[in-house]
């Protein structure tokens, strides 16, 4: 299994540009999430999904869109990039195992918005 | 989801036990205590979780107080590779929704 994969690893955008961060998992996990991590800070939840076709907002959803058309993929779209969105983005997946879930994280996408 | 309070940083000598405390006084009855760690800039890694009882696995032990308002993660023989930020998180089984705090930066020193 490849686990959780994220592309690209690095990206530089100009203010106002849009882009999609890709996340895929091959573990047949129900749950997927997107987090951002700013320098010296903990992770903040952007959006999450409990299954295909179902998404919900996390702590900091503004400026981001998600969709979940398949179990495997959970792309994150930046609609109009702003310098405040410069961050490291982590995708995670998990499944409900006896009432709790252990999240598996991808390697991250490092995004700079100029 | 309940919030947690952890010390900002801790030091530990290599080979000694590292005891990382966490307060979660507003935890509700069906919420688990999870511990994750993040080494340098990698994605976080799951360590252990518990509900009421103490738990042990190959990485660590988790001690939860009887009133469940606090817990301690124990790394029995810390190595230099255990230097990382350790996050204590409380949450239910609602998939995908873990709220991270600031964590404890553990430095293991020779």
GROMACS .gro file of C-alpha atoms in nm:
model
  224
    1UNK     CA    1   0.000   0.000   0.000
    2UNK     CA    2   0.119   0.350  -0.081
    3UNK     CA    3  -0.081   0.487   0.214
    4UNK     CA    4  -0.175   0.855   0.186
    5UNK     CA    5  -0.017   1.039  -0.105
    6UNK     CA    6  -0.018   1.412  -0.170
    7UNK     CA    7   0.076   1.609  -0.480
    8UNK     CA    8   0.249   1.837  -0.540
    9UNK     CA    9   0.516   1.839  -0.269
   10UNK     CA   10   0.592   2.207  -0.324
   11UNK     CA   11   0.398   2.485  -0.496
   12UNK     CA   12   0.442   2.859  -0.543
   13UNK     CA   13   0.139   3.065  -0.642
   14UNK     CA   14   0.073   3.430  -0.707
   15UNK     CA   15  -0.204   3.609  -0.522
   16UNK     CA   16  -0.538   3.544  -0.688
   17UNK     CA   17  -0.440   3.221  -0.861
   18UNK     CA   18  -0.639   2.906  -0.800
   19UNK     CA   19  -0.514   2.553  -0.765
   20UNK     CA   20  -0.604   2.208  -0.640
   21UNK     CA   21  -0.403   2.007  -0.390
   22UNK     CA   22  -0.443   1.637  -0.451
   23UNK     CA   23  -0.480   1.370  -0.185
   24UNK     CA   24  -0.533   1.000  -0.240
   25UNK     CA   25  -0.538   0.692  -0.018
   26UNK     CA   26  -0.542   0.324  -0.108
   27UNK     CA   27  -0.650   0.183   0.229
   28UNK     CA   28  -1.027   0.202   0.163
   29UNK     CA   29  -1.063   0.444   0.453
   30UNK     CA   30  -1.400   0.608   0.506
   31UNK     CA   31  -1.271   0.926   0.662
   32UNK     CA   32  -1.043   1.190   0.510
   33UNK     CA   33  -0.932   1.530   0.635
   34UNK     CA   34  -0.731   1.834   0.538
   35UNK     CA   35  -0.519   2.029   0.785
   36UNK     CA   36  -0.293   2.329   0.754
   37UNK     CA   37   0.010   2.400   0.967
   38UNK     CA   38   0.164   2.744   0.988
   39UNK     CA   39   0.525   2.789   1.108
   40UNK     CA   40   0.563   2.707   1.477
   41UNK     CA   41   0.196   2.620   1.513
   42UNK     CA   42  -0.011   2.309   1.556
   43UNK     CA   43  -0.237   2.165   1.287
   44UNK     CA   44  -0.574   2.325   1.215
   45UNK     CA   45  -0.857   2.132   1.054
   46UNK     CA   46  -0.983   2.282   0.726
   47UNK     CA   47  -1.242   2.034   0.597
   48UNK     CA   48  -1.318   1.669   0.652
   49UNK     CA   49  -1.526   1.393   0.498
   50UNK     CA   50  -1.693   1.091   0.655
   51UNK     CA   51  -1.753   0.919   0.322
   52UNK     CA   52  -1.798   0.968  -0.050
   53UNK     CA   53  -2.037   1.255  -0.118
   54UNK     CA   54  -2.024   1.388   0.240
   55UNK     CA   55  -1.804   1.676   0.353
   56UNK     CA   56  -1.808   1.918   0.643
   57UNK     CA   57  -1.621   2.226   0.760
   58UNK     CA   58  -1.346   2.224   1.018
   59UNK     CA   59  -1.191   2.510   1.213
   60UNK     CA   60  -1.062   2.721   0.922
   61UNK     CA   61  -1.266   2.647   0.607
   62UNK     CA   62  -1.278   2.994   0.449
   63UNK     CA   63  -1.105   3.019   0.113
   64UNK     CA   64  -1.106   2.643   0.054
   65UNK     CA   65  -1.344   2.402  -0.120
   66UNK     CA   66  -1.351   2.024  -0.108
   67UNK     CA   67  -1.546   1.745  -0.269
   68UNK     CA   68  -1.541   1.368  -0.223
   69UNK     CA   69  -1.665   1.191  -0.534
   70UNK     CA   70  -1.474   0.867  -0.462
   71UNK     CA   71  -1.354   0.689  -0.148
   72UNK     CA   72  -0.993   0.723  -0.261
   73UNK     CA   73  -0.962   1.093  -0.344
   74UNK     CA   74  -1.017   1.413  -0.147
   75UNK     CA   75  -0.890   1.720  -0.336
   76UNK     CA   76  -0.858   2.061  -0.173
   77UNK     CA   77  -0.923   2.365  -0.390
   78UNK     CA   78  -0.792   2.712  -0.324
   79UNK     CA   79  -1.032   2.946  -0.497
   80UNK     CA   80  -0.824   3.266  -0.502
   81UNK     CA   81  -0.491   3.225  -0.327
   82UNK     CA   82  -0.387   3.480  -0.065
   83UNK     CA   83  -0.053   3.522   0.118
   84UNK     CA   84  -0.231   3.417   0.440
   85UNK     CA   85  -0.273   3.071   0.285
   86UNK     CA   86   0.103   3.016   0.280
   87UNK     CA   87   0.135   2.703   0.487
   88UNK     CA   88   0.205   2.330   0.491
   89UNK     CA   89  -0.103   2.127   0.405
   90UNK     CA   90  -0.151   1.775   0.537
   91UNK     CA   91  -0.409   1.525   0.426
   92UNK     CA   92  -0.512   1.237   0.651
   93UNK     CA   93  -0.734   0.932   0.631
   94UNK     CA   94  -0.880   0.695   0.888
   95UNK     CA   95  -1.145   0.430   0.943
   96UNK     CA   96  -1.374   0.350   1.229
   97UNK     CA   97  -1.213   0.070   1.419
   98UNK     CA   98  -1.418  -0.043   1.716
   99UNK     CA   99  -1.544   0.308   1.782
  100UNK     CA  100  -1.223   0.507   1.747
  101UNK     CA  101  -1.017   0.612   1.452
  102UNK     CA  102  -0.642   0.631   1.396
  103UNK     CA  103  -0.547   0.889   1.136
  104UNK     CA  104  -0.275   0.826   0.879
  105UNK     CA  105  -0.111   1.139   0.744
  106UNK     CA  106   0.045   1.218   0.408
  107UNK     CA  107   0.385   1.384   0.368
  108UNK     CA  108   0.242   1.731   0.316
  109UNK     CA  109   0.233   1.999   0.045
  110UNK     CA  110   0.435   2.312   0.109
  111UNK     CA  111   0.253   2.609  -0.045
  112UNK     CA  112   0.387   2.961  -0.081
  113UNK     CA  113   0.160   3.242  -0.201
  114UNK     CA  114   0.340   3.555  -0.317
  115UNK     CA  115  -1.461   1.854   2.128
  116UNK     CA  116  -1.281   1.899   2.457
  117UNK     CA  117  -0.967   2.112   2.463
  118UNK     CA  118  -0.634   2.006   2.608
  119UNK     CA  119  -0.353   2.181   2.793
  120UNK     CA  120   0.008   2.068   2.755
  121UNK     CA  121   0.342   2.218   2.857
  122UNK     CA  122   0.506   2.401   2.570
  123UNK     CA  123   0.836   2.218   2.596
  124UNK     CA  124   1.020   1.950   2.795
  125UNK     CA  125   1.366   1.802   2.804
  126UNK     CA  126   1.457   1.441   2.871
  127UNK     CA  127   1.790   1.261   2.899
  128UNK     CA  128   1.851   0.981   2.651
  129UNK     CA  129   1.767   0.643   2.799
  130UNK     CA  130   1.542   0.787   3.067
  131UNK     CA  131   1.164   0.777   3.072
  132UNK     CA  132   0.985   1.075   2.921
  133UNK     CA  133   0.659   1.161   3.095
  134UNK     CA  134   0.440   1.402   2.901
  135UNK     CA  135   0.135   1.538   3.087
  136UNK     CA  136  -0.194   1.654   2.942
  137UNK     CA  137  -0.496   1.815   3.106
  138UNK     CA  138  -0.839   1.765   2.955
  139UNK     CA  139  -1.079   1.864   3.233
  140UNK     CA  140  -1.380   1.908   3.001
  141UNK     CA  141  -1.359   1.564   2.841
  142UNK     CA  142  -1.696   1.396   2.796
  143UNK     CA  143  -1.782   1.035   2.864
  144UNK     CA  144  -1.751   0.903   2.509
  145UNK     CA  145  -1.438   1.093   2.409
  146UNK     CA  146  -1.106   0.919   2.362
  147UNK     CA  147  -0.761   1.053   2.448
  148UNK     CA  148  -0.529   1.029   2.148
  149UNK     CA  149  -0.156   1.097   2.130
  150UNK     CA  150   0.024   1.182   1.808
  151UNK     CA  151   0.373   1.306   1.742
  152UNK     CA  152   0.530   1.507   1.463
  153UNK     CA  153   0.898   1.468   1.389
  154UNK     CA  154   1.047   1.776   1.225
  155UNK     CA  155   0.824   1.868   0.929
  156UNK     CA  156   0.679   1.525   0.863
  157UNK     CA  157   0.312   1.437   0.886
  158UNK     CA  158   0.193   1.350   1.239
  159UNK     CA  159   0.217   0.989   1.350
  160UNK     CA  160  -0.033   0.808   1.572
  161UNK     CA  161   0.113   0.679   1.900
  162UNK     CA  162  -0.163   0.551   2.124
  163UNK     CA  163  -0.515   0.616   2.244
  164UNK     CA  164  -0.734   0.530   2.543
  165UNK     CA  165  -1.082   0.573   2.681
  166UNK     CA  166  -1.076   0.483   3.052
  167UNK     CA  167  -0.811   0.220   3.111
  168UNK     CA  168  -0.437   0.255   3.092
  169UNK     CA  169  -0.294   0.137   2.762
  170UNK     CA  170   0.045   0.014   2.643
  171UNK     CA  171   0.182  -0.064   2.301
  172UNK     CA  172   0.526  -0.104   2.147
  173UNK     CA  173   0.581   0.271   2.138
  174UNK     CA  174   0.447   0.405   2.466
  175UNK     CA  175   0.217   0.377   2.767
  176UNK     CA  176  -0.084   0.595   2.838
  177UNK     CA  177  -0.195   0.656   3.194
  178UNK     CA  178  -0.542   0.812   3.235
  179UNK     CA  179  -0.655   0.935   3.576
  180UNK     CA  180  -0.968   0.782   3.725
  181UNK     CA  181  -1.169   1.102   3.672
  182UNK     CA  182  -1.033   1.117   3.313
  183UNK     CA  183  -0.944   1.483   3.351
  184UNK     CA  184  -0.576   1.429   3.280
  185UNK     CA  185  -0.338   1.178   3.128
  186UNK     CA  186   0.032   1.109   3.090
  187UNK     CA  187   0.214   0.966   2.791
  188UNK     CA  188   0.520   0.765   2.890
  189UNK     CA  189   0.807   0.687   2.657
  190UNK     CA  190   0.992   0.430   2.870
  191UNK     CA  191   1.343   0.467   2.727
  192UNK     CA  192   1.365   0.786   2.526
  193UNK     CA  193   1.607   0.801   2.233
  194UNK     CA  194   1.730   1.092   2.026
  195UNK     CA  195   1.484   0.988   1.756
  196UNK     CA  196   1.196   1.059   1.996
  197UNK     CA  197   1.269   1.432   1.972
  198UNK     CA  198   0.941   1.566   1.831
  199UNK     CA  199   0.627   1.765   1.905
  200UNK     CA  200   0.375   1.551   2.094
  201UNK     CA  201   0.005   1.628   2.063
  202UNK     CA  202  -0.258   1.522   2.312
  203UNK     CA  203  -0.605   1.527   2.154
  204UNK     CA  204  -0.945   1.438   2.289
  205UNK     CA  205  -1.223   1.348   2.053
  206UNK     CA  206  -1.501   1.109   1.980
  207UNK     CA  207  -1.524   0.853   1.708
  208UNK     CA  208  -1.648   1.108   1.455
  209UNK     CA  209  -1.424   1.017   1.174
  210UNK     CA  210  -1.178   1.265   1.036
  211UNK     CA  211  -1.232   1.530   1.300
  212UNK     CA  212  -0.937   1.563   1.535
  213UNK     CA  213  -0.866   1.908   1.676
  214UNK     CA  214  -0.495   1.954   1.743
  215UNK     CA  215  -0.360   2.194   2.004
  216UNK     CA  216  -0.010   2.338   2.028
  217UNK     CA  217   0.155   2.024   2.161
  218UNK     CA  218   0.467   1.969   2.372
  219UNK     CA  219   0.807   1.999   2.209
  220UNK     CA  220   1.013   1.716   2.358
  221UNK     CA  221   1.391   1.739   2.327
  222UNK     CA  222   1.583   1.423   2.408
  223UNK     CA  223   1.942   1.509   2.493
  224UNK     CA  224   2.250   1.283   2.502
   0.00000   0.00000   0.00000
